[in-house]
Structures are given as C-alpha cells and as structure tokens.
Amino acid sequence: MSSADTHRAIDAVWRIESPRLIAGLVRMVRDVGVAEDLAQDALVAALEQWPQSGIPDNPGAWLMATAKHRAIDRFRRNTRLERKLDEFGRDLASKEMAVPDLVSALDDEVGDDLLRLVFISCHPVLSREAQVALTLRLLGGLSTGEIARAFLVPESTIAQRIVRAKRTLSEARVAFEVPRGSELAERLSPVLEVIYLVFNEGYSATSGDDWLRPALCEDALRLGRILAECAPEQAEVHGLVALMEIQASRSRARVGPGGEPILLLDQNRAQWDQLLIRRGLAALERVERLGTVPGPYAI
C-alpha cells in the first residue's frame, strides 16, 4: 500500500473510531478539551507508526491504549492528579498486555459514552454555532479546516468557537452524563435540532457555489444513526433518522450534469438510493412500534 493510500486508510479509520475514542477518554478524564488533546496525540502516533507497521487489526483498541499512555504522562506531570495517576496506572497495568481485555475495556459502555458525548456537545450552556462546531469536531471527526470549509467561514473562527466551547464546558463543570426524566426530553430537542441543522446545510446549503454538500449530509446521518442506537426508546430520534435517510436518498437525482438543481417532479427516480429509502422506512417502523405520539420529525 502506498503512503498516500495508507494515510487515506488512517483518515477513514479516524472518522469511525474518533467518537468512540473521545467518548471513552471523556469518561476517564472528565474534560472534553483534555480528552480531545489525548485523542489527537494518539492520532499523531498512528500517523507516525502505521505507515511502517501497518494498520492494526483493532485500530480502536490501539488508539485507546496509546491515549491512555499519553494520559498517564500528562497526569505524571501534574502532581495535583496523583490519585488519578494511580488509578490509570493500575487499570493500564492490568489490561495493556492482554489485547482481548483492552478490546473489552474499549467496548464497555461505549454506547452510553457516545450518548453522553452527544449531550455534552449540544449542552445549552453553548451557543448554537458552538454546538454545531463541537459536534462536528468530536462526533463527526472533522478537522477545524473541514468544518470551516463546510460553513464558508475562516478556519480561525471555527477554531475559536471550539476552544471557547471546550473552555465553557470546563468552567461550567458540565457533568458527563445523560439527562434523565423530563430533562432528557428537554435536552434531546436541541440535540436533534443541531443534527438536522448540519443535515440541512448539506442538503440545501445556505451559502457558497454548491447548493448540495453530500459530506455534511453523511455526517449528520452518521450522528443520527449513532443517537438512534444509543437512545432506542426515543421515537423522535428515529423520526429524524427516517426523515434524513429518505431525503438523502434523492441526492444523486437532485443535481444535473452541469450542477443545476432538478426539482422533485423532474427527477429520475431510478437514481434514488433504495438502501437509504429502506433504512428510512425501517426507522419509521421503529417509531410506530414504540407506540408514542409522533413528533414533528416523524410527521
């Protein structure tokens, strides 16, 4: 595999594994900023080592082990966190030599961790712009430059939003937990709004030369699917996924050869993605099976 192919493969792995990695690290260190720094350190190590050694069989476990080592180094330099150092040291010592144990540790409560990370990224102490930027960064796996290009703003603007968002979360001591009871319903609404905002910006861009940005649609769909698996009893989550899947199914038919938009009645339905349509209908079936009153996304 050429160097370019290896780096593309690493990038693909990172897009998949980074939300799981960051979520697990936030659970351990209780700080979004520190968790992302540790995850980035692990990515740098992968970029240095994998082109020579090859991508490991379980890249997620490799990244987590590397990030844990970086965490120990960080805590060792901070005498105020000696108790955490002991805790991480005992945990790593018992697991680092046994790959199956490390894999189990990575998968332990990973669904809950991802769900917690979603609610942290969309916490009401953050502005809507900050919520979108942080969500795409932590859960979408996008770089600062990619987010800036997607929304046609300077990279420095996105970088400042992300830095301020992480600082705000740290200063507010936002708990790494999923809200319960009535608070869950209240907090779920802005989470769904952020995901749908990202999707709509891809489906019908508000600015720029291209009015369709498939990459943003794909990221929103991936986030929606993650949320649906993490919160299977929330009907509106499945309603949103159904809406995005069915809308996205028409993407290839919405643009002509010259980039001109094609209205619904004029679209070639043979170009509609049948897999996405089936996924959308399956999500609607999940809404119906839950037996709750349909919300705006399902309707």
PDB file of C-alpha atoms in Angstrom:
ATOM      1  CA  MET A   1       0.000   0.000   0.000  1.00  0.00           C
ATOM      2  CA  SER A   2       1.382   3.385  -0.982  1.00  0.00           C
ATOM      3  CA  SER A   3       1.949   6.125   1.567  1.00  0.00           C
ATOM      4  CA  ALA A   4      -0.999   8.093   0.182  1.00  0.00           C
ATOM      5  CA  ASP A   5      -3.268   5.038   0.390  1.00  0.00           C
ATOM      6  CA  THR A   6      -2.152   4.396   3.965  1.00  0.00           C
ATOM      7  CA  HIS A   7      -2.914   7.948   5.010  1.00  0.00           C
ATOM      8  CA  ARG A   8      -6.350   7.747   3.369  1.00  0.00           C
ATOM      9  CA  ALA A   9      -6.976   4.495   5.235  1.00  0.00           C
ATOM     10  CA  ILE A  10      -5.878   6.100   8.518  1.00  0.00           C
ATOM     11  CA  ASP A  11      -8.201   9.026   7.869  1.00  0.00           C
ATOM     12  CA  ALA A  12     -11.099   6.619   7.275  1.00  0.00           C
ATOM     13  CA  VAL A  13     -10.289   4.756  10.490  1.00  0.00           C
ATOM     14  CA  TRP A  14     -10.112   8.032  12.400  1.00  0.00           C
ATOM     15  CA  ARG A  15     -13.544   9.140  11.175  1.00  0.00           C
ATOM     16  CA  ILE A  16     -15.014   5.909  12.526  1.00  0.00           C
ATOM     17  CA  GLU A  17     -13.039   5.488  15.734  1.00  0.00           C
ATOM     18  CA  SER A  18     -12.593   9.069  16.962  1.00  0.00           C
ATOM     19  CA  PRO A  19     -16.089   9.480  18.504  1.00  0.00           C
ATOM     20  CA  ARG A  20     -15.687   6.206  20.438  1.00  0.00           C
ATOM     21  CA  LEU A  21     -12.166   7.163  21.491  1.00  0.00           C
ATOM     22  CA  ILE A  22     -13.050  10.681  22.645  1.00  0.00           C
ATOM     23  CA  ALA A  23     -16.164   9.453  24.441  1.00  0.00           C
ATOM     24  CA  GLY A  24     -14.147   6.886  26.364  1.00  0.00           C
ATOM     25  CA  LEU A  25     -11.484   9.434  27.233  1.00  0.00           C
ATOM     26  CA  VAL A  26     -14.044  11.978  28.438  1.00  0.00           C
ATOM     27  CA  ARG A  27     -15.431   9.303  30.750  1.00  0.00           C
ATOM     28  CA  MET A  28     -11.947   8.849  32.190  1.00  0.00           C
ATOM     29  CA  VAL A  29     -10.618  12.403  32.409  1.00  0.00           C
ATOM     30  CA  ARG A  30     -13.950  14.277  32.707  1.00  0.00           C
ATOM     31  CA  ASP A  31     -12.756  17.104  30.466  1.00  0.00           C
ATOM     32  CA  VAL A  32     -13.623  17.450  26.770  1.00  0.00           C
ATOM     33  CA  GLY A  33     -10.563  19.561  25.965  1.00  0.00           C
ATOM     34  CA  VAL A  34      -8.112  17.177  27.618  1.00  0.00           C
ATOM     35  CA  ALA A  35      -9.837  14.174  26.010  1.00  0.00           C
ATOM     36  CA  GLU A  36      -9.532  15.660  22.537  1.00  0.00           C
ATOM     37  CA  ASP A  37      -5.867  16.543  23.114  1.00  0.00           C
ATOM     38  CA  LEU A  38      -5.171  12.941  24.136  1.00  0.00           C
ATOM     39  CA  ALA A  39      -7.058  11.627  21.113  1.00  0.00           C
ATOM     40  CA  GLN A  40      -5.066  13.900  18.794  1.00  0.00           C
ATOM     41  CA  ASP A  41      -1.837  12.661  20.383  1.00  0.00           C
ATOM     42  CA  ALA A  42      -2.929   9.110  19.612  1.00  0.00           C
ATOM     43  CA  LEU A  43      -3.699  10.080  16.013  1.00  0.00           C
ATOM     44  CA  VAL A  44      -0.250  11.631  15.603  1.00  0.00           C
ATOM     45  CA  ALA A  45       1.299   8.415  16.915  1.00  0.00           C
ATOM     46  CA  ALA A  46      -0.759   6.410  14.412  1.00  0.00           C
ATOM     47  CA  LEU A  47       0.338   8.638  11.535  1.00  0.00           C
ATOM     48  CA  GLU A  48       3.953   8.089  12.593  1.00  0.00           C
ATOM     49  CA  GLN A  49       3.804   4.335  13.178  1.00  0.00           C
ATOM     50  CA  TRP A  50       1.101   2.789  10.998  1.00  0.00           C
ATOM     51  CA  PRO A  51       2.691   3.599   7.614  1.00  0.00           C
ATOM     52  CA  GLN A  52       5.620   1.373   8.686  1.00  0.00           C
ATOM     53  CA  SER A  53       3.891  -1.241  10.840  1.00  0.00           C
ATOM     54  CA  GLY A  54       0.539  -1.358   9.047  1.00  0.00           C
ATOM     55  CA  ILE A  55      -2.904  -0.629  10.463  1.00  0.00           C
ATOM     56  CA  PRO A  56      -3.513  -2.949  13.449  1.00  0.00           C
ATOM     57  CA  ASP A  57      -6.318  -5.498  13.451  1.00  0.00           C
ATOM     58  CA  ASN A  58      -8.170  -3.469  16.086  1.00  0.00           C
ATOM     59  CA  PRO A  59      -7.222   0.167  15.484  1.00  0.00           C
ATOM     60  CA  GLY A  60      -9.669   1.434  18.092  1.00  0.00           C
ATOM     61  CA  ALA A  61      -8.003  -0.582  20.849  1.00  0.00           C
ATOM     62  CA  TRP A  62      -4.578   0.609  19.664  1.00  0.00           C
ATOM     63  CA  LEU A  63      -5.652   4.240  19.741  1.00  0.00           C
ATOM     64  CA  MET A  64      -7.197   3.853  23.197  1.00  0.00           C
ATOM     65  CA  ALA A  65      -4.079   2.200  24.602  1.00  0.00           C
ATOM     66  CA  THR A  66      -1.896   4.950  23.158  1.00  0.00           C
ATOM     67  CA  ALA A  67      -4.184   7.661  24.513  1.00  0.00           C
ATOM     68  CA  LYS A  68      -4.094   6.031  27.975  1.00  0.00           C
ATOM     69  CA  HIS A  69      -0.293   6.150  27.918  1.00  0.00           C
ATOM     70  CA  ARG A  70      -0.470   9.841  26.972  1.00  0.00           C
ATOM     71  CA  ALA A  71      -2.928  10.385  29.821  1.00  0.00           C
ATOM     72  CA  ILE A  72      -0.510   8.810  32.296  1.00  0.00           C
ATOM     73  CA  ASP A  73       2.287  11.040  31.008  1.00  0.00           C
ATOM     74  CA  ARG A  74       0.058  14.082  31.380  1.00  0.00           C
ATOM     75  CA  PHE A  75      -1.014  13.198  34.911  1.00  0.00           C
ATOM     76  CA  ARG A  76       2.533  12.368  35.903  1.00  0.00           C
ATOM     77  CA  ARG A  77       3.480  15.933  35.084  1.00  0.00           C
ATOM     78  CA  ASN A  78       0.669  17.244  37.229  1.00  0.00           C
ATOM     79  CA  THR A  79       1.225  16.493  40.903  1.00  0.00           C
ATOM     80  CA  ARG A  80      -2.302  17.552  41.750  1.00  0.00           C
ATOM     81  CA  LEU A  81      -3.626  14.474  39.972  1.00  0.00           C
ATOM     82  CA  GLU A  82      -1.581  11.790  41.719  1.00  0.00           C
ATOM     83  CA  ARG A  83      -4.671   9.827  42.693  1.00  0.00           C
ATOM     84  CA  LYS A  84      -5.780   9.709  39.063  1.00  0.00           C
ATOM     85  CA  LEU A  85      -2.303   8.589  38.057  1.00  0.00           C
ATOM     86  CA  ASP A  86      -2.520   5.616  40.409  1.00  0.00           C
ATOM     87  CA  GLU A  87      -5.964   4.730  39.093  1.00  0.00           C
ATOM     88  CA  PHE A  88      -4.887   4.867  35.450  1.00  0.00           C
ATOM     89  CA  GLY A  89      -1.661   3.049  36.206  1.00  0.00           C
ATOM     90  CA  ARG A  90      -3.440   0.122  37.856  1.00  0.00           C
ATOM     91  CA  ASP A  91      -6.026  -0.007  35.085  1.00  0.00           C
ATOM     92  CA  LEU A  92      -3.465   0.034  32.283  1.00  0.00           C
ATOM     93  CA  ALA A  93      -1.130  -2.414  34.000  1.00  0.00           C
ATOM     94  CA  SER A  94      -3.915  -4.971  34.221  1.00  0.00           C
ATOM     95  CA  LYS A  95      -5.021  -4.573  30.613  1.00  0.00           C
ATOM     96  CA  GLU A  96      -2.220  -3.416  28.364  1.00  0.00           C
ATOM     97  CA  MET A  97      -0.665  -6.860  27.942  1.00  0.00           C
ATOM     98  CA  ALA A  98      -3.960  -8.564  27.062  1.00  0.00           C
ATOM     99  CA  VAL A  99      -5.460  -7.405  23.809  1.00  0.00           C
ATOM    100  CA  PRO A 100      -8.862  -9.083  24.371  1.00  0.00           C
ATOM    101  CA  ASP A 101      -9.167  -7.321  27.749  1.00  0.00           C
ATOM    102  CA  LEU A 102      -8.304  -3.985  26.159  1.00  0.00           C
ATOM    103  CA  VAL A 103     -10.896  -4.553  23.455  1.00  0.00           C
ATOM    104  CA  SER A 104     -13.487  -5.285  26.133  1.00  0.00           C
ATOM    105  CA  ALA A 105     -12.496  -2.158  28.019  1.00  0.00           C
ATOM    106  CA  LEU A 106     -12.914  -0.093  24.855  1.00  0.00           C
ATOM    107  CA  ASP A 107     -16.356  -1.532  24.180  1.00  0.00           C
ATOM    108  CA  ASP A 108     -17.542  -1.282  27.780  1.00  0.00           C
ATOM    109  CA  GLU A 109     -20.422   1.178  27.971  1.00  0.00           C
ATOM    110  CA  VAL A 110     -19.330   2.665  24.649  1.00  0.00           C
ATOM    111  CA  GLY A 111     -22.934   3.291  23.634  1.00  0.00           C
ATOM    112  CA  ASP A 112     -23.591   5.212  26.826  1.00  0.00           C
ATOM    113  CA  ASP A 113     -20.338   7.142  26.388  1.00  0.00           C
ATOM    114  CA  LEU A 114     -21.266   8.222  22.867  1.00  0.00           C
ATOM    115  CA  LEU A 115     -24.688   9.317  24.028  1.00  0.00           C
ATOM    116  CA  ARG A 116     -23.142  11.328  26.866  1.00  0.00           C
ATOM    117  CA  LEU A 117     -20.771  12.963  24.386  1.00  0.00           C
ATOM    118  CA  VAL A 118     -23.702  13.972  22.167  1.00  0.00           C
ATOM    119  CA  PHE A 119     -25.395  15.727  25.067  1.00  0.00           C
ATOM    120  CA  ILE A 120     -22.157  17.414  26.121  1.00  0.00           C
ATOM    121  CA  SER A 121     -21.530  18.717  22.594  1.00  0.00           C
ATOM    122  CA  CYS A 122     -25.053  20.162  22.442  1.00  0.00           C
ATOM    123  CA  HIS A 123     -25.230  21.397  26.031  1.00  0.00           C
ATOM    124  CA  PRO A 124     -27.435  24.501  26.476  1.00  0.00           C
ATOM    125  CA  VAL A 125     -24.550  26.496  28.015  1.00  0.00           C
ATOM    126  CA  LEU A 126     -23.115  26.674  24.472  1.00  0.00           C
ATOM    127  CA  SER A 127     -24.337  28.840  21.625  1.00  0.00           C
ATOM    128  CA  ARG A 128     -25.902  27.085  18.647  1.00  0.00           C
ATOM    129  CA  GLU A 129     -22.834  27.890  16.499  1.00  0.00           C
ATOM    130  CA  ALA A 130     -20.566  26.377  19.150  1.00  0.00           C
ATOM    131  CA  GLN A 131     -22.788  23.306  19.456  1.00  0.00           C
ATOM    132  CA  VAL A 132     -22.579  22.640  15.722  1.00  0.00           C
ATOM    133  CA  ALA A 133     -18.808  23.147  15.540  1.00  0.00           C
ATOM    134  CA  LEU A 134     -18.104  20.986  18.610  1.00  0.00           C
ATOM    135  CA  THR A 135     -20.487  18.244  17.451  1.00  0.00           C
ATOM    136  CA  LEU A 136     -18.815  18.003  14.052  1.00  0.00           C
ATOM    137  CA  ARG A 137     -15.386  18.046  15.674  1.00  0.00           C
ATOM    138  CA  LEU A 138     -15.971  15.430  18.391  1.00  0.00           C
ATOM    139  CA  LEU A 139     -18.597  13.187  16.814  1.00  0.00           C
ATOM    140  CA  GLY A 140     -18.218  13.902  13.117  1.00  0.00           C
ATOM    141  CA  GLY A 141     -14.458  13.519  13.176  1.00  0.00           C
ATOM    142  CA  LEU A 142     -13.986  16.614  11.004  1.00  0.00           C
ATOM    143  CA  SER A 143     -10.926  18.802  11.244  1.00  0.00           C
ATOM    144  CA  THR A 144     -11.214  22.509  12.008  1.00  0.00           C
ATOM    145  CA  GLY A 145     -10.443  23.283   8.374  1.00  0.00           C
ATOM    146  CA  GLU A 146     -13.128  20.905   7.100  1.00  0.00           C
ATOM    147  CA  ILE A 147     -15.762  22.462   9.352  1.00  0.00           C
ATOM    148  CA  ALA A 148     -14.718  25.949   8.251  1.00  0.00           C
ATOM    149  CA  ARG A 149     -14.936  24.996   4.578  1.00  0.00           C
ATOM    150  CA  ALA A 150     -18.347  23.388   5.103  1.00  0.00           C
ATOM    151  CA  PHE A 151     -19.800  26.595   6.530  1.00  0.00           C
ATOM    152  CA  LEU A 152     -17.655  29.005   4.485  1.00  0.00           C
ATOM    153  CA  VAL A 153     -16.142  30.826   7.436  1.00  0.00           C
ATOM    154  CA  PRO A 154     -12.465  31.408   8.278  1.00  0.00           C
ATOM    155  CA  GLU A 155     -10.727  28.480   9.936  1.00  0.00           C
ATOM    156  CA  SER A 156      -9.686  30.782  12.782  1.00  0.00           C
ATOM    157  CA  THR A 157     -13.365  31.465  13.508  1.00  0.00           C
ATOM    158  CA  ILE A 158     -14.161  27.765  13.883  1.00  0.00           C
ATOM    159  CA  ALA A 159     -11.027  27.215  15.951  1.00  0.00           C
ATOM    160  CA  GLN A 160     -12.060  30.000  18.343  1.00  0.00           C
ATOM    161  CA  ARG A 161     -15.584  28.596  18.629  1.00  0.00           C
ATOM    162  CA  ILE A 162     -14.262  25.155  19.525  1.00  0.00           C
ATOM    163  CA  VAL A 163     -11.737  26.487  22.035  1.00  0.00           C
ATOM    164  CA  ARG A 164     -14.369  28.689  23.695  1.00  0.00           C
ATOM    165  CA  ALA A 165     -16.866  25.816  23.754  1.00  0.00           C
ATOM    166  CA  LYS A 166     -14.437  23.480  25.497  1.00  0.00           C
ATOM    167  CA  ARG A 167     -13.474  26.211  27.961  1.00  0.00           C
ATOM    168  CA  THR A 168     -17.143  26.957  28.672  1.00  0.00           C
ATOM    169  CA  LEU A 169     -17.893  23.284  29.334  1.00  0.00           C
ATOM    170  CA  SER A 170     -14.902  23.016  31.649  1.00  0.00           C
ATOM    171  CA  GLU A 171     -15.720  26.190  33.573  1.00  0.00           C
ATOM    172  CA  ALA A 172     -19.377  25.173  33.894  1.00  0.00           C
ATOM    173  CA  ARG A 173     -18.277  21.740  35.165  1.00  0.00           C
ATOM    174  CA  VAL A 174     -20.764  20.067  32.856  1.00  0.00           C
ATOM    175  CA  ALA A 175     -21.385  16.525  34.079  1.00  0.00           C
ATOM    176  CA  PHE A 176     -20.526  13.637  31.778  1.00  0.00           C
ATOM    177  CA  GLU A 177     -23.965  12.082  31.990  1.00  0.00           C
ATOM    178  CA  VAL A 178     -27.190  11.553  30.105  1.00  0.00           C
ATOM    179  CA  PRO A 179     -30.068  13.665  31.461  1.00  0.00           C
ATOM    180  CA  ARG A 180     -32.937  11.736  32.999  1.00  0.00           C
ATOM    181  CA  GLY A 181     -36.702  12.025  33.116  1.00  0.00           C
ATOM    182  CA  SER A 182     -38.224  15.275  31.909  1.00  0.00           C
ATOM    183  CA  GLU A 183     -34.773  16.814  31.484  1.00  0.00           C
ATOM    184  CA  LEU A 184     -33.965  14.214  28.826  1.00  0.00           C
ATOM    185  CA  ALA A 185     -36.871  15.339  26.649  1.00  0.00           C
ATOM    186  CA  GLU A 186     -35.876  18.985  27.102  1.00  0.00           C
ATOM    187  CA  ARG A 187     -32.234  18.348  26.241  1.00  0.00           C
ATOM    188  CA  LEU A 188     -32.998  15.944  23.386  1.00  0.00           C
ATOM    189  CA  SER A 189     -34.744  18.598  21.314  1.00  0.00           C
ATOM    190  CA  PRO A 190     -31.671  20.850  20.792  1.00  0.00           C
ATOM    191  CA  VAL A 191     -29.541  17.768  20.064  1.00  0.00           C
ATOM    192  CA  LEU A 192     -31.889  16.766  17.259  1.00  0.00           C
ATOM    193  CA  GLU A 193     -32.013  20.364  16.025  1.00  0.00           C
ATOM    194  CA  VAL A 194     -28.223  20.531  15.764  1.00  0.00           C
ATOM    195  CA  ILE A 195     -28.035  17.270  13.835  1.00  0.00           C
ATOM    196  CA  TYR A 196     -30.817  18.348  11.476  1.00  0.00           C
ATOM    197  CA  LEU A 197     -29.194  21.766  11.030  1.00  0.00           C
ATOM    198  CA  VAL A 198     -25.998  20.048   9.897  1.00  0.00           C
ATOM    199  CA  PHE A 199     -28.004  17.850   7.513  1.00  0.00           C
ATOM    200  CA  ASN A 200     -29.915  20.780   6.036  1.00  0.00           C
ATOM    201  CA  GLU A 201     -26.728  22.748   5.450  1.00  0.00           C
ATOM    202  CA  GLY A 202     -25.541  19.810   3.359  1.00  0.00           C
ATOM    203  CA  TYR A 203     -28.887  19.128   1.684  1.00  0.00           C
ATOM    204  CA  SER A 204     -29.539  22.748   0.731  1.00  0.00           C
ATOM    205  CA  ALA A 205     -26.565  24.974   1.517  1.00  0.00           C
ATOM    206  CA  THR A 206     -27.348  28.492   2.648  1.00  0.00           C
ATOM    207  CA  SER A 207     -24.228  29.967   1.034  1.00  0.00           C
ATOM    208  CA  GLY A 208     -21.448  29.141  -1.399  1.00  0.00           C
ATOM    209  CA  ASP A 209     -21.280  27.986  -5.015  1.00  0.00           C
ATOM    210  CA  ASP A 210     -22.557  24.453  -4.326  1.00  0.00           C
ATOM    211  CA  TRP A 211     -26.102  24.098  -3.090  1.00  0.00           C
ATOM    212  CA  LEU A 212     -25.626  20.430  -2.200  1.00  0.00           C
ATOM    213  CA  ARG A 213     -22.835  19.217   0.120  1.00  0.00           C
ATOM    214  CA  PRO A 214     -23.107  15.425   0.446  1.00  0.00           C
ATOM    215  CA  ALA A 215     -20.334  15.136   3.056  1.00  0.00           C
ATOM    216  CA  LEU A 216     -22.334  17.178   5.582  1.00  0.00           C
ATOM    217  CA  CYS A 217     -25.430  15.070   4.920  1.00  0.00           C
ATOM    218  CA  GLU A 218     -23.405  11.918   5.512  1.00  0.00           C
ATOM    219  CA  ASP A 219     -22.004  13.253   8.785  1.00  0.00           C
ATOM    220  CA  ALA A 220     -25.467  14.208  10.032  1.00  0.00           C
ATOM    221  CA  LEU A 221     -26.815  10.797   9.057  1.00  0.00           C
ATOM    222  CA  ARG A 222     -23.998   9.056  10.899  1.00  0.00           C
ATOM    223  CA  LEU A 223     -24.652  11.128  14.030  1.00  0.00           C
ATOM    224  CA  GLY A 224     -28.364  10.399  13.807  1.00  0.00           C
ATOM    225  CA  ARG A 225     -27.752   6.684  13.470  1.00  0.00           C
ATOM    226  CA  ILE A 226     -25.407   6.730  16.467  1.00  0.00           C
ATOM    227  CA  LEU A 227     -28.013   8.547  18.531  1.00  0.00           C
ATOM    228  CA  ALA A 228     -30.758   6.148  17.410  1.00  0.00           C
ATOM    229  CA  GLU A 229     -28.759   3.132  18.565  1.00  0.00           C
ATOM    230  CA  CYS A 230     -27.816   4.822  21.834  1.00  0.00           C
ATOM    231  CA  ALA A 231     -31.372   6.014  22.584  1.00  0.00           C
ATOM    232  CA  PRO A 232     -33.566   3.305  21.035  1.00  0.00           C
ATOM    233  CA  GLU A 233     -36.639   4.214  23.089  1.00  0.00           C
ATOM    234  CA  GLN A 234     -36.785   7.817  21.863  1.00  0.00           C
ATOM    235  CA  ALA A 235     -39.243   7.884  18.963  1.00  0.00           C
ATOM    236  CA  GLU A 236     -38.283  11.353  17.724  1.00  0.00           C
ATOM    237  CA  VAL A 237     -34.704  10.207  17.192  1.00  0.00           C
ATOM    238  CA  HIS A 238     -35.936   7.508  14.810  1.00  0.00           C
ATOM    239  CA  GLY A 239     -38.243  10.069  13.216  1.00  0.00           C
ATOM    240  CA  LEU A 240     -35.300  12.339  12.478  1.00  0.00           C
ATOM    241  CA  VAL A 241     -33.254   9.452  11.091  1.00  0.00           C
ATOM    242  CA  ALA A 242     -36.149   8.436   8.839  1.00  0.00           C
ATOM    243  CA  LEU A 243     -36.510  11.998   7.572  1.00  0.00           C
ATOM    244  CA  MET A 244     -32.793  12.327   6.784  1.00  0.00           C
ATOM    245  CA  GLU A 245     -32.493   8.860   5.200  1.00  0.00           C
ATOM    246  CA  ILE A 246     -35.425   9.447   2.853  1.00  0.00           C
ATOM    247  CA  GLN A 247     -34.327  12.974   1.954  1.00  0.00           C
ATOM    248  CA  ALA A 248     -30.751  11.836   1.340  1.00  0.00           C
ATOM    249  CA  SER A 249     -31.960   9.017  -0.910  1.00  0.00           C
ATOM    250  CA  ARG A 250     -32.761  11.589  -3.607  1.00  0.00           C
ATOM    251  CA  SER A 251     -29.370  13.322  -3.557  1.00  0.00           C
ATOM    252  CA  ARG A 252     -27.987  11.850  -6.785  1.00  0.00           C
ATOM    253  CA  ALA A 253     -31.127  12.808  -8.691  1.00  0.00           C
ATOM    254  CA  ARG A 254     -31.281  16.406  -7.410  1.00  0.00           C
ATOM    255  CA  VAL A 255     -28.392  17.767  -9.484  1.00  0.00           C
ATOM    256  CA  GLY A 256     -27.987  17.766 -13.255  1.00  0.00           C
ATOM    257  CA  PRO A 257     -24.754  17.237 -15.233  1.00  0.00           C
ATOM    258  CA  GLY A 258     -23.960  20.943 -15.052  1.00  0.00           C
ATOM    259  CA  GLY A 259     -24.704  21.224 -11.358  1.00  0.00           C
ATOM    260  CA  GLU A 260     -28.149  22.715 -11.914  1.00  0.00           C
ATOM    261  CA  PRO A 261     -30.908  21.735  -9.455  1.00  0.00           C
ATOM    262  CA  ILE A 262     -33.583  19.280 -10.587  1.00  0.00           C
ATOM    263  CA  LEU A 263     -36.998  19.625  -8.971  1.00  0.00           C
ATOM    264  CA  LEU A 264     -38.705  16.607  -7.422  1.00  0.00           C
ATOM    265  CA  LEU A 265     -41.249  16.037 -10.214  1.00  0.00           C
ATOM    266  CA  ASP A 266     -38.481  16.093 -12.825  1.00  0.00           C
ATOM    267  CA  GLN A 267     -36.090  13.742 -11.038  1.00  0.00           C
ATOM    268  CA  ASN A 268     -35.124  10.336 -12.412  1.00  0.00           C
ATOM    269  CA  ARG A 269     -36.430   8.075  -9.670  1.00  0.00           C
ATOM    270  CA  ALA A 270     -34.176   5.250 -10.839  1.00  0.00           C
ATOM    271  CA  GLN A 271     -31.339   7.291  -9.326  1.00  0.00           C
ATOM    272  CA  TRP A 272     -32.904   7.333  -5.870  1.00  0.00           C
ATOM    273  CA  ASP A 273     -30.936   5.271  -3.353  1.00  0.00           C
ATOM    274  CA  GLN A 274     -33.116   2.282  -2.481  1.00  0.00           C
ATOM    275  CA  LEU A 275     -30.976   1.308   0.512  1.00  0.00           C
ATOM    276  CA  LEU A 276     -31.495   4.707   2.140  1.00  0.00           C
ATOM    277  CA  ILE A 277     -35.218   4.507   1.422  1.00  0.00           C
ATOM    278  CA  ARG A 278     -35.417   1.095   3.121  1.00  0.00           C
ATOM    279  CA  ARG A 279     -33.465   2.434   6.083  1.00  0.00           C
ATOM    280  CA  GLY A 280     -35.819   5.395   6.345  1.00  0.00           C
ATOM    281  CA  LEU A 281     -38.907   3.204   6.252  1.00  0.00           C
ATOM    282  CA  ALA A 282     -37.359   0.880   8.847  1.00  0.00           C
ATOM    283  CA  ALA A 283     -36.776   3.875  11.132  1.00  0.00           C
ATOM    284  CA  LEU A 284     -40.430   4.851  10.723  1.00  0.00           C
ATOM    285  CA  GLU A 285     -41.443   1.326  11.673  1.00  0.00           C
ATOM    286  CA  ARG A 286     -39.443   1.710  14.878  1.00  0.00           C
ATOM    287  CA  VAL A 287     -41.393   4.891  15.633  1.00  0.00           C
ATOM    288  CA  GLU A 288     -44.674   3.028  15.144  1.00  0.00           C
ATOM    289  CA  ARG A 289     -43.577   0.092  17.308  1.00  0.00           C
ATOM    290  CA  LEU A 290     -42.811   2.440  20.200  1.00  0.00           C
ATOM    291  CA  GLY A 291     -46.474   3.470  20.133  1.00  0.00           C
ATOM    292  CA  THR A 292     -45.929   7.082  21.176  1.00  0.00           C
ATOM    293  CA  VAL A 293     -47.488  10.182  19.638  1.00  0.00           C
ATOM    294  CA  PRO A 294     -45.371  11.069  16.573  1.00  0.00           C
ATOM    295  CA  GLY A 295     -43.337  14.256  16.866  1.00  0.00           C
ATOM    296  CA  PRO A 296     -42.563  16.786  14.125  1.00  0.00           C
ATOM    297  CA  TYR A 297     -39.688  14.790  12.598  1.00  0.00           C
ATOM    298  CA  ALA A 298     -41.721  11.605  12.260  1.00  0.00           C
ATOM    299  CA  ILE A 299     -44.709  13.541  10.907  1.00  0.00           C
TER     300      ILE A 299
END
